Amino acid sequence: MDKLGELESQSIYIIREAYYHYKKLAVLWSIGKDSTTLVTLVRKAFFGRVPFPALHIDTSYKFPEMYRFRDEYSKKWGLELVVTRNEAALAAGMKCDKKLECCNALKTEALKQAIAEHGFEALLLGIRRDEHGIRAKERYFSPRDEKFQWNYQDQPPELWDQYKSQAEERTHIRVHPLLGWTEVDIWRYLKRENVPITELYFSRNGKRYRSIGCTTCCNPIDSDAATIDEIIEELETTNTSERAGRAQDKENVYTMQKLRALGYM
Amino acid sequence: MNRPRLMVLSIDGVPFGLLERFLAGGRMPNLAGLVEQASAGGQGGLRPMRSAQPTVSCVAWSSYMTGCNPGKHGIFGFIDRREDGYELSFPNSRMMAVEHLWEILSKAGKRVFGMNVPATYPPRPVNGVLIGGFLAPSVDKCAYPADVSGYLKQIDYQIDSDAALARKDKRAMLGNLDKTLDTRMEAMFHFLDAEPWDFFHTHIMGTDRINHFLLEKYEQGDPQFAPAFERYYRRIDEAVGRLLDRLGDDTPLLIFSDHGFCPIKQEVQLSRYLIETGWTVPATTLRHPLSIDPARSKAYCLIPGRIFVNLKGREPGGIVPLEEYQQTRLKLKEDLLQLKDPATGEPVIRKVMMREDLYWPAGSFGVDALPPEPVARAGGVFGRAADLIAIPHDGYDLKLGLAGNTVFQRTELEGMHTYHDAAMISRGVELPAGDLEILMLAQPILRQLGVEPPQDMDGVGSAVTSWEN
């Protein structure tokens, strides 16, 4: 089997394992390339049908192209789409001038609300180890406590593909079927499977988005890659990080806040 | 009882002048006793010390712990421009280009301990324990080895007091400062007891914080906050008293600050001034303090007072040709020296230094006379230095912000750093006589512990900072 085939079958195995263990399961769909790949894998795992909800955490600040894509393909793929928003925070005027608070209210808190409302036991997430340093420590099955805290120093090992899919006294389990994929694997797979993807990723006027989220916190990169083949070629030669166009990492945001509070800026 | 072979307690931003007054006025009796004991025995005492340029904690502490000037250690401030564009990056210990004291001592087989010293996050592996300080984002991530964070969490260890809280509520800030100090001291005694360390350094950041937010109220004798200010310093003195009891009379000891402080007259948005004088053109949408339009900006600045020429071939969107580098710098210098406080007409900038007149690279020991072209194109660590460094008169705090529409303003901040009056109290450590600068401390510390300093270390002979003549 080629590499993509191996990645695909491992991810499908994990998705089915999660479906077997958890009655209340959902797949988190952010409309980006990774979670769209994940949704594609779920469809494959269950022969075209997605037997649990696709959850979209809507900050209300996403790109219009993303909303359009979501509405079109959730219908085409017959997804049970659950959209959740932290309406109270939005009504109170939350926006990204306070980035950490904003992400926390509109993403983390919104997710907590969705878990409370729907009683999800486990969530499928499209994160990958190569995205960010801290994600290298993630497991395929990763418990979170009631405060959403993740204790990465206390996790079961996952040697020889033995997964500990059950954990006690935790509010929910995060399942990461794409953990072993890289950015370029995703693009090769999207190409191989002919999966539709939002046009934000393709170059227009010399710019494209390499990573998408809220309009307020994403910047396009300089790129002429207008097709999947050109994106793959670009990724094979680049050495800047995927999230370089995203507003700074949380640690930088923390640093910035601290420096601002001390009056340096 | 375990005693370290060398104890360092650093008190961030305590000015020599203030300390002298507190000691003379009987407000810090334990420190006064220490100074008296050390000077009577000819083993040290209290003296002023120079800081680093620019005078901010991360630069000063990097110079302390590496014994090198910023042209060698590579920490020039709290923010840098990212290599690939006009975006901010935040230097941390990963960018420090040379080894620090804990590493050098570790390699010599010494057992070392460091806690809360700025610029040590993320902690590099050492033979002992290193706990990062200011700007370490969480207790979970601040320590080497990582399991130390278990103990720190257990005592509710605070990495730093909450400056955002201080802006909102200065009374709440005081409680927060006390808690931070208490848990720091609890951890200090815990680790002191753990083993007979060779080198043990604990840092207190709260003095810098209280000076930033209350110095003016203290100097004006504010009925509510002046006593609170003194009370905080007295609490530190009490902790010093307990430490002195624990160490006995003979343990070699350094208690010192990294810079001084003075009340703020004006906060100066230097980036705004560069806009008004036409050097910087802001981008159409401002997303952060470095959102400039590179195609129309000949220069830009970072905090504090670090000005970069937008040089073609070096900066990602550079427009100033190499041939114009020197004349651009000279014009910038002229404009910077023109900046006056509108309230008093006093000049704001005391001196503008070229990068090569303040810093020197690896392989050099002191500044060299260099022609401008190789200076402009210098690579490596030295090449990351600002092209010009504006040094303000005391009272004018140089800031960065493109969004504000005034150059001068006042906020909740009351104090700013000063260069010339850091404070040093020593006992039983052989420090250079006469003029003392923070980068001169590493060599004597290593020698005290019988370790030969690395060859490229500064701090002796001409390898010290000199800009005031």
XYZ file of C-alpha atoms in Angstrom:
734
model
C 0.000 0.000 0.000
C 1.304 3.500 -0.704
C 1.692 6.081 2.042
C -1.663 7.774 1.417
C -3.375 4.394 1.459
C -1.786 3.543 4.794
C -2.715 6.905 6.311
C -6.253 6.527 5.037
C -6.775 3.053 6.422
C -5.273 3.955 9.792
C -7.500 7.025 10.072
C -10.579 5.003 9.105
C -9.674 2.394 11.704
C -9.516 5.101 14.389
C -12.791 6.668 13.236
C -14.583 3.307 13.393
C -13.001 2.542 16.767
C -14.331 5.855 18.095
C -17.797 5.178 16.633
C -17.816 1.758 18.286
C -16.942 3.160 21.716
C -18.900 6.384 21.942
C -22.623 6.678 21.531
C -22.521 10.444 21.435
C -19.867 11.317 18.894
C -19.426 14.307 16.596
C -16.892 15.415 14.028
C -15.637 18.968 14.374
C -15.796 20.622 10.973
C -14.104 23.997 10.649
C -14.491 24.012 6.825
C -10.687 24.086 6.455
C -8.719 21.541 4.461
C -7.880 19.237 7.387
C -11.364 18.876 8.828
C -12.798 18.566 5.313
C -10.368 15.695 4.757
C -11.580 14.246 8.050
C -15.215 14.493 6.977
C -14.262 12.768 3.724
C -12.627 9.945 5.683
C -15.708 9.597 7.897
C -17.884 9.337 4.791
C -15.574 6.612 3.472
C -15.556 4.779 6.800
C -19.336 4.479 6.746
C -19.832 4.044 3.006
C -20.916 7.529 2.134
C -23.023 8.292 5.172
C -21.928 10.238 8.256
C -23.708 8.563 11.192
C -23.171 11.402 13.682
C -23.358 15.221 13.625
C -20.805 17.517 12.029
C -20.230 20.334 14.511
C -19.267 23.789 13.267
C -18.065 26.254 15.920
C -19.090 29.499 14.296
C -17.323 32.588 15.584
C -19.340 34.668 13.065
C -16.037 36.074 11.802
C -15.313 33.347 9.238
C -14.806 34.120 5.560
C -18.005 34.325 3.461
C -16.470 31.693 1.164
C -16.384 29.335 4.155
C -20.071 29.810 5.005
C -20.976 29.257 1.370
C -18.891 26.093 1.226
C -20.345 24.794 4.471
C -23.936 25.257 3.378
C -23.402 23.783 -0.085
C -21.505 20.654 0.942
C -23.332 19.860 4.152
C -26.392 19.483 1.932
C -24.578 17.544 -0.819
C -22.998 15.161 1.676
C -26.174 14.793 3.756
C -24.451 15.938 6.946
C -26.360 16.455 10.149
C -24.893 19.919 10.610
C -24.864 21.393 14.108
C -23.803 25.030 14.205
C -22.960 26.510 17.553
C -22.204 30.100 18.476
C -21.514 31.787 21.780
C -24.392 34.202 21.264
C -24.032 35.833 24.658
C -20.397 36.776 24.012
C -21.207 38.004 20.504
C -24.070 40.100 21.843
C -21.617 41.586 24.343
C -19.483 42.708 21.403
C -16.623 40.187 21.625
C -14.161 40.655 18.814
C -10.517 40.005 18.133
C -9.092 43.234 19.521
C -8.572 41.014 22.546
C -7.354 37.936 20.764
C -6.980 35.469 23.623
C -10.304 36.406 25.198
C -11.959 36.306 21.802
C -10.652 32.845 20.857
C -11.542 31.633 24.308
C -15.118 32.955 24.252
C -16.003 32.208 20.659
C -14.208 28.883 20.250
C -13.509 27.198 23.589
C -16.614 28.435 25.408
C -18.808 27.777 22.378
C -17.495 24.217 22.241
C -18.200 23.765 25.943
C -21.742 24.971 25.382
C -22.202 22.534 22.490
C -20.878 19.634 24.553
C -23.201 20.539 27.420
C -26.198 20.942 25.144
C -25.733 17.785 23.066
C -23.931 15.614 25.601
C -21.090 14.619 23.283
C -18.768 12.037 24.826
C -16.135 12.270 22.158
C -15.136 14.539 19.294
C -13.223 13.783 16.134
C -10.730 16.563 15.371
C -8.547 17.120 12.325
C -5.358 18.217 14.083
C -1.965 17.100 12.825
C 1.321 16.667 14.724
C 3.282 18.812 12.300
C 1.124 21.921 12.777
C 2.605 23.226 15.993
C 5.191 22.218 18.576
C 2.753 21.375 21.360
C 0.669 19.169 19.076
C 3.637 16.842 18.726
C 2.730 15.627 22.200
C -0.876 14.739 21.270
C -2.262 11.213 21.298
C -4.818 9.694 18.922
C -7.196 9.366 21.869
C -6.758 12.265 24.235
C -8.864 12.918 27.335
C -9.888 16.402 28.485
C -11.140 17.153 31.990
C -14.104 19.277 32.985
C -12.055 22.453 32.664
C -10.931 21.384 29.184
C -7.451 20.926 30.595
C -5.129 18.544 28.835
C -2.370 17.084 30.986
C 0.179 16.057 28.401
C 2.511 14.667 31.009
C -0.125 12.166 32.067
C -1.279 10.319 28.990
C -1.381 6.649 28.183
C 1.326 5.595 25.728
C 0.153 4.502 22.300
C 2.815 1.994 21.440
C 2.389 -0.453 18.575
C -0.907 1.221 17.635
C -2.608 0.126 20.835
C -5.044 2.901 21.670
C -6.539 3.554 25.059
C -9.892 4.776 23.884
C -11.550 4.919 27.270
C -10.682 7.174 30.171
C -12.371 7.619 33.475
C -13.921 10.693 35.013
C -13.279 12.939 32.092
C -15.868 15.011 30.351
C -14.908 14.100 26.832
C -12.328 12.378 24.689
C -10.727 14.034 21.706
C -9.963 11.686 18.875
C -7.363 12.716 16.315
C -7.500 10.457 13.260
C -5.213 12.765 11.221
C -2.427 13.050 13.780
C 0.151 11.343 11.580
C -0.661 13.258 8.404
C 1.447 16.163 7.171
C 0.258 19.256 5.353
C 1.392 17.907 2.000
C -0.265 14.502 2.683
C -3.556 16.376 3.045
C -3.145 18.080 -0.318
C -2.082 14.876 -2.054
C -5.115 13.131 -0.611
C -7.526 15.919 -1.563
C -6.149 15.632 -5.077
C -6.317 11.853 -5.203
C -9.880 11.749 -3.902
C -10.950 14.793 -5.872
C -12.374 16.421 -2.735
C -13.822 19.928 -3.149
C -12.199 22.594 -0.997
C -12.841 26.288 -0.482
C -11.230 28.565 -3.068
C -9.474 30.590 -0.337
C -6.558 28.158 -0.568
C -5.871 28.970 -4.210
C -3.882 31.938 -5.388
C -5.661 35.091 -6.492
C -3.563 38.153 -7.422
C -0.420 36.554 -6.068
C -1.873 35.689 -2.635
C -3.411 32.596 -1.112
C -4.390 31.364 2.354
C -2.358 28.474 3.601
C -4.378 28.139 6.789
C -7.873 29.554 7.327
C -9.931 30.596 10.325
C -11.427 33.979 11.149
C -11.002 36.806 8.645
C -9.661 38.953 11.445
C -6.757 36.689 12.322
C -5.623 35.204 9.003
C -3.264 36.645 6.462
C -2.682 35.324 2.988
C 0.837 34.339 1.963
C 2.564 35.442 -1.233
C 1.960 32.607 -3.645
C 1.099 31.936 -7.257
C -0.126 28.410 -6.544
C -3.569 28.366 -8.145
C -4.084 24.604 -8.377
C -3.598 21.654 -6.031
C -0.560 20.548 -8.050
C 1.032 23.955 -7.643
C 0.288 23.966 -3.925
C 1.960 20.551 -3.552
C 4.968 21.799 -5.482
C 5.136 24.922 -3.311
C 4.967 22.894 -0.088
C 7.723 20.573 -1.224
C 10.095 23.512 -1.433
C 8.994 25.858 1.375
C 10.516 26.021 4.825
C 8.211 28.526 6.493
C 5.579 27.195 8.814
C 1.997 26.588 7.834
C 0.559 28.820 10.494
C 2.897 31.726 9.736
C -0.034 33.596 8.185
C -2.232 33.063 11.219
C -2.177 35.736 13.865
C 0.645 34.883 16.186
C 0.662 31.726 18.183
C -0.942 31.856 21.579
C 2.372 32.214 23.343
C 3.215 35.272 21.292
C -0.229 36.655 21.977
C 0.379 36.121 25.668
C 3.726 37.902 25.411
C 2.186 40.773 23.520
C -0.571 41.207 26.114
C 1.957 41.177 28.890
C 4.135 43.776 27.171
C 1.106 45.934 26.482
C -0.023 45.740 30.085
C 3.438 46.861 31.138
C 3.126 49.734 28.719
C 5.831 48.842 26.230
C 3.384 49.243 23.354
C 22.162 22.722 56.933
C 22.838 23.068 53.208
C 24.431 26.325 52.132
C 25.140 27.343 48.547
C 28.711 28.234 47.567
C 27.399 31.442 45.961
C 24.007 33.030 46.523
C 22.447 35.610 44.206
C 19.204 37.411 45.006
C 18.231 39.868 42.324
C 15.696 42.622 42.852
C 14.561 43.891 39.482
C 14.756 47.622 38.853
C 15.644 48.812 42.361
C 17.480 52.125 41.919
C 20.715 52.745 43.799
C 19.451 56.122 45.018
C 16.244 54.744 46.456
C 18.048 51.878 48.142
C 20.554 54.262 49.686
C 17.691 56.355 51.073
C 15.864 53.298 52.417
C 19.001 52.000 54.108
C 19.888 55.372 55.617
C 16.308 55.898 56.766
C 16.172 52.563 58.590
C 13.466 51.202 56.305
C 15.403 48.107 55.294
C 17.322 47.161 58.440
C 18.397 43.706 57.322
C 19.922 44.955 54.089
C 21.526 47.833 55.977
C 23.047 45.327 58.402
C 24.392 43.286 55.507
C 25.966 46.349 53.882
C 27.515 47.348 57.176
C 28.889 43.865 57.831
C 30.315 43.547 54.302
C 31.908 46.987 54.183
C 33.341 46.776 57.703
C 35.026 43.520 56.804
C 36.323 44.959 53.521
C 34.339 42.307 51.662
C 32.021 44.513 49.668
C 29.103 46.847 50.400
C 26.651 48.930 48.395
C 27.572 50.624 45.100
C 25.891 51.833 41.918
C 26.096 49.814 38.723
C 25.413 50.557 35.055
C 22.765 48.590 33.167
C 22.602 47.692 29.451
C 21.388 49.590 26.373
C 18.531 49.646 25.667
C 17.692 49.576 29.363
C 15.076 46.841 29.592
C 15.139 43.747 31.768
C 15.576 41.137 29.046
C 18.674 42.875 27.637
C 20.167 43.608 31.040
C 19.647 40.073 32.367
C 20.921 38.498 29.150
C 24.075 40.594 29.540
C 24.384 39.491 33.161
C 23.960 35.795 32.508
C 26.176 35.632 29.417
C 28.775 38.215 30.392
C 28.470 39.458 26.813
C 27.240 42.588 25.090
C 24.023 42.272 23.036
C 26.077 42.128 19.809
C 27.188 38.696 21.003
C 24.218 37.367 22.976
C 21.584 38.574 20.506
C 18.853 39.824 22.863
C 18.269 43.453 21.883
C 14.801 44.012 23.350
C 11.410 42.462 24.005
C 10.419 42.451 20.351
C 12.147 41.982 17.024
C 11.038 42.101 13.435
C 10.366 38.648 12.084
C 12.908 37.658 9.467
C 10.370 37.100 6.720
C 8.307 40.275 6.998
C 7.151 43.318 8.928
C 5.654 41.277 11.720
C 6.634 41.093 15.359
C 8.559 38.255 16.877
C 9.331 37.802 20.530
C 12.880 36.838 21.386
C 13.354 34.302 24.164
C 16.202 32.172 25.468
C 16.178 30.147 22.236
C 17.542 33.169 20.399
C 20.325 33.725 22.921
C 23.411 33.014 20.868
C 25.840 32.134 23.655
C 25.749 29.980 26.773
C 24.595 31.450 30.048
C 26.042 31.087 33.542
C 23.918 28.063 34.463
C 25.050 26.209 31.337
C 28.721 27.106 31.692
C 28.695 26.062 35.341
C 26.764 22.880 34.502
C 29.412 21.882 31.988
C 32.027 22.350 34.688
C 30.104 19.873 36.823
C 28.596 22.435 39.198
C 25.098 22.097 40.617
C 23.084 25.155 39.693
C 19.720 26.672 40.505
C 17.947 29.615 38.850
C 14.433 30.903 39.478
C 12.465 33.617 37.724
C 15.386 35.422 36.088
C 14.042 37.239 32.988
C 15.199 35.877 29.604
C 15.685 32.297 30.868
C 12.426 31.026 29.349
C 12.238 28.475 27.794
C 14.694 26.965 30.268
C 17.694 25.293 28.723
C 18.812 22.002 30.261
C 21.224 22.457 33.182
C 22.830 20.382 35.897
C 20.203 21.366 38.433
C 17.020 23.385 38.182
C 16.160 26.374 36.006
C 12.750 28.012 36.323
C 11.880 30.665 33.733
C 10.530 34.052 34.717
C 8.713 37.020 33.197
C 7.122 36.035 29.865
C 7.059 32.324 30.660
C 3.426 31.605 29.765
C 2.586 28.959 32.351
C 3.962 27.121 35.364
C 3.556 23.915 33.358
C 6.092 25.028 30.805
C 8.428 27.226 32.842
C 10.777 24.747 34.472
C 13.650 22.429 33.699
C 13.356 19.609 34.609
C 9.632 19.632 33.820
C 8.583 17.749 36.942
C 9.585 20.739 39.091
C 6.362 22.373 37.926
C 4.447 19.830 40.035
C 5.912 21.318 43.205
C 5.443 24.877 41.948
C 1.767 24.272 41.235
C 1.319 22.740 44.641
C 2.409 25.985 46.331
C 0.467 28.077 43.775
C 3.715 29.628 42.554
C 3.228 32.879 40.634
C 5.542 33.585 37.705
C 4.800 37.282 37.706
C 2.286 39.689 39.128
C -0.585 40.688 36.871
C 0.227 43.979 35.174
C -3.198 44.192 33.546
C -4.694 44.130 37.034
C -2.289 46.881 38.098
C -3.638 49.090 35.327
C -7.174 48.617 36.556
C -6.795 48.571 40.306
C -3.627 49.476 42.171
C -4.924 48.189 45.500
C -5.560 44.771 43.985
C -2.084 44.941 42.479
C -0.576 45.183 45.961
C -2.242 41.964 47.118
C -1.127 40.290 43.938
C 2.472 41.454 44.462
C 2.481 40.094 48.032
C 1.233 36.708 46.935
C 3.843 36.550 44.161
C 6.617 37.440 46.603
C 5.400 34.981 49.255
C 5.290 31.999 46.902
C 8.685 32.978 45.426
C 10.274 33.063 48.867
C 8.601 29.805 49.852
C 10.066 28.152 46.751
C 13.469 29.739 47.379
C 13.764 28.252 50.875
C 12.393 24.922 49.661
C 15.086 24.603 47.007
C 17.833 26.005 49.246
C 17.107 23.190 51.689
C 17.136 20.578 48.962
C 20.891 20.340 48.457
C 24.211 22.214 48.814
C 24.071 24.063 45.490
C 27.170 25.594 43.943
C 25.245 28.488 42.390
C 21.829 29.601 43.549
C 20.050 32.568 41.964
C 16.521 33.724 42.849
C 14.919 36.730 41.227
C 12.239 39.125 42.482
C 10.338 40.935 39.741
C 7.809 42.721 41.955
C 10.129 45.647 42.712
C 10.134 46.541 39.019
C 6.348 46.252 38.891
C 5.689 48.428 41.922
C 8.158 51.018 40.600
C 6.382 51.091 37.241
C 2.984 51.662 38.799
C 3.612 53.583 42.023
C 6.973 55.357 41.916
C 5.524 58.803 41.371
C 2.900 58.367 44.093
C 5.682 57.299 46.431
C 7.881 60.259 45.581
C 4.920 62.620 46.010
C 4.062 61.109 49.388
C 0.607 59.895 48.403
C -1.211 59.177 51.701
C -2.521 55.806 50.557
C 0.150 54.430 48.271
C 3.423 55.830 49.628
C 3.110 53.722 52.807
C 2.110 50.690 50.708
C 5.199 51.188 48.565
C 7.456 51.282 51.619
C 5.653 48.305 53.088
C 6.446 46.219 50.007
C 10.137 47.053 50.263
C 10.021 46.222 53.971
C 8.553 42.814 53.134
C 11.497 42.235 50.839
C 13.848 43.262 53.615
C 12.158 40.749 55.936
C 12.713 38.024 53.364
C 16.365 39.124 53.113
C 16.566 38.860 56.924
C 15.355 35.271 56.821
C 17.775 34.523 54.002
C 20.723 36.002 55.901
C 19.873 33.852 58.923
C 19.735 30.837 56.682
C 23.042 31.608 54.926
C 25.122 32.556 57.974
C 27.810 35.237 57.922
C 30.182 33.691 55.420
C 28.227 32.586 52.366
C 29.332 34.723 49.400
C 26.331 36.790 48.383
C 25.228 39.244 45.694
C 22.000 41.224 45.962
C 21.522 43.545 43.017
C 19.210 45.130 40.498
C 19.454 45.293 36.716
C 18.561 48.951 36.226
C 17.319 51.987 38.083
C 14.057 53.896 37.894
C 12.816 57.446 37.712
C 9.363 59.028 37.507
C 7.941 59.419 34.004
C 7.529 62.911 32.593
C 6.107 61.727 29.285
C 5.586 58.493 27.435
C 6.901 59.103 23.952
C 5.467 57.220 20.978
C 8.643 57.300 18.945
C 6.999 55.459 16.051
C 4.442 58.297 15.858
C 7.288 60.808 15.679
C 8.850 58.853 12.811
C 5.494 59.063 11.021
C 5.275 62.807 11.594
C 8.790 63.328 10.303
C 8.023 61.225 7.218
C 10.351 58.302 7.913
C 7.621 55.731 8.533
C 4.382 55.344 6.582
C 1.846 53.132 8.358
C 0.003 50.406 6.439
C -3.615 51.103 5.516
C -4.869 48.596 8.071
C -2.968 48.526 11.340
C -2.896 45.070 12.800
C 0.077 45.378 15.148
C 2.725 47.911 16.119
C 4.860 47.113 13.070
C 2.165 47.433 10.400
C 4.126 49.720 8.109
C 3.998 50.270 4.382
C 7.497 49.087 3.458
C 7.338 50.545 -0.042
C 7.060 54.052 1.421
C 8.941 53.755 4.725
C 12.623 54.630 4.903
C 12.893 53.686 8.555
C 10.871 52.181 11.399
C 11.379 51.617 15.078
C 11.003 48.956 17.740
C 10.929 49.481 21.492
C 12.673 51.144 23.106
C 14.302 53.621 20.771
C 15.637 51.052 18.327
C 15.512 52.497 14.832
C 16.047 50.439 11.682
C 16.812 51.758 8.225
C 14.537 50.009 5.709
C 17.585 48.936 3.753
C 17.268 47.412 0.306
C 18.631 43.878 0.141
C 18.526 43.432 3.895
C 14.946 44.216 4.971
C 12.199 42.135 3.302
C 10.715 45.178 1.534
C 13.709 47.479 1.824
C 13.838 50.675 -0.248
C 16.916 52.587 0.969
C 19.918 51.765 -1.224
C 23.138 50.796 0.481
C 24.892 53.946 -0.747
C 22.387 56.048 1.196
C 22.655 54.076 4.432
C 25.028 56.384 6.266
C 23.407 59.649 5.186
C 20.012 58.205 6.114
C 21.319 57.364 9.554
C 22.802 60.828 9.991
C 19.532 62.501 8.975
C 17.551 60.263 11.270
C 19.883 61.125 14.112
C 19.420 64.808 13.456
C 15.626 64.472 13.462
C 15.626 62.397 16.624
C 17.734 64.951 18.470
C 15.214 67.659 17.472
C 12.375 66.026 19.384
C 11.295 68.335 22.230
C 8.827 68.018 25.088
C 6.031 70.415 24.092
C 5.321 71.233 27.740
C 8.823 72.367 28.659
C 10.783 72.591 25.410
C 13.337 70.180 26.851
C 15.021 67.773 24.430
C 13.742 64.197 24.713
C 16.689 62.294 23.267
C 19.966 62.513 25.093
C 22.071 60.719 22.576
C 21.709 58.699 19.376
C 24.187 55.865 18.985
C 25.045 53.994 15.806
C 24.913 50.205 16.174
C 28.672 49.867 15.793
C 29.361 52.487 18.469
C 27.373 50.641 21.110
C 27.742 46.935 20.285
C 30.447 44.630 19.033
C 30.253 41.160 17.496
C 31.733 37.790 18.447
C 35.495 37.856 18.004
C 35.787 41.492 19.109
C 36.392 42.843 22.582
C 34.988 46.346 22.503
C 33.784 48.625 19.733
C 35.876 48.990 16.593
C 35.910 51.825 14.075
C 34.099 50.317 11.103
C 33.069 51.833 7.751
C 29.282 52.091 7.276
C 28.850 49.572 4.442
C 30.026 46.455 6.261
C 28.087 47.716 9.292
C 24.887 47.929 7.232
C 25.347 44.468 5.769
C 26.670 42.767 8.897
C 25.245 39.292 9.366
C 24.960 37.059 12.372
C 23.873 38.188 15.785
C 25.400 41.659 15.538
C 23.496 42.184 12.263
C 20.201 41.992 14.142
C 21.006 45.121 16.142
C 19.102 48.324 15.386
C 20.907 50.723 13.046
C 20.462 53.535 15.557
C 19.717 53.431 19.253
C 18.061 56.528 20.713
C 18.889 56.994 24.378
C 16.365 59.258 26.129
C 16.822 61.736 28.930
C 15.494 60.379 32.231
C 11.735 60.839 32.361
C 11.033 60.241 28.670
C 9.898 56.665 28.219
C 10.253 55.579 24.572
C 7.332 53.516 23.309
C 6.044 51.951 20.134
C 2.585 52.363 18.716
C 1.409 53.316 15.250
C -2.251 53.647 16.137
C -2.089 56.518 18.615
C -2.335 60.009 17.239
C -0.089 61.821 19.680
C 3.627 61.563 20.285
C 3.392 62.436 23.977
C 1.046 60.974 26.558
C 0.656 59.918 30.188
C -1.001 56.666 31.358
C -1.270 54.643 34.569
C 2.473 54.091 34.363
C 4.494 56.181 36.787
C 8.078 54.978 36.524
C 10.588 54.208 33.776
C 13.962 52.506 33.695
C 17.253 54.342 34.097
C 20.659 53.175 32.947
C 23.169 54.535 35.393
C 21.787 53.664 38.803
C 21.297 49.956 39.194
C 22.356 48.849 42.672
C 24.862 46.224 43.805
C 25.305 44.855 47.306
C 28.072 42.299 47.548
C 29.645 40.238 50.295
C 32.646 38.018 49.802
C 32.671 38.097 45.999
C 35.620 39.739 44.275
C 34.112 42.298 41.900
C 36.085 44.773 39.769
C 36.851 48.003 41.613
C 35.544 51.320 40.296
C 33.054 51.515 37.457
C 30.713 48.524 37.388
C 28.445 47.382 34.568
C 26.012 44.458 34.635
C 27.940 42.537 31.944
C 31.009 42.609 34.198
C 29.441 40.214 36.750
C 29.650 36.859 34.964
C 33.449 36.555 35.007
C 33.826 37.160 38.757
C 30.942 34.757 39.444
C 32.602 31.990 37.423
C 35.998 32.666 39.035
C 34.391 32.596 42.482
C 33.307 29.038 41.733
C 36.682 28.093 40.255
C 35.492 27.989 36.640
C 37.487 29.624 33.840
C 35.272 32.036 31.813
C 34.794 31.230 28.102
C 37.272 33.037 25.861
C 34.707 35.148 24.043
C 33.161 36.569 27.227
C 33.123 40.362 27.598
C 33.313 42.453 30.726
C 37.015 43.118 31.118
C 39.372 45.637 29.529
C 37.776 47.510 26.652
C 34.964 44.953 26.326
C 32.575 47.079 28.363
C 29.924 49.524 27.238
C 30.945 53.138 26.952
C 28.645 55.755 25.508
C 28.418 58.555 27.982
C 31.556 60.528 27.075
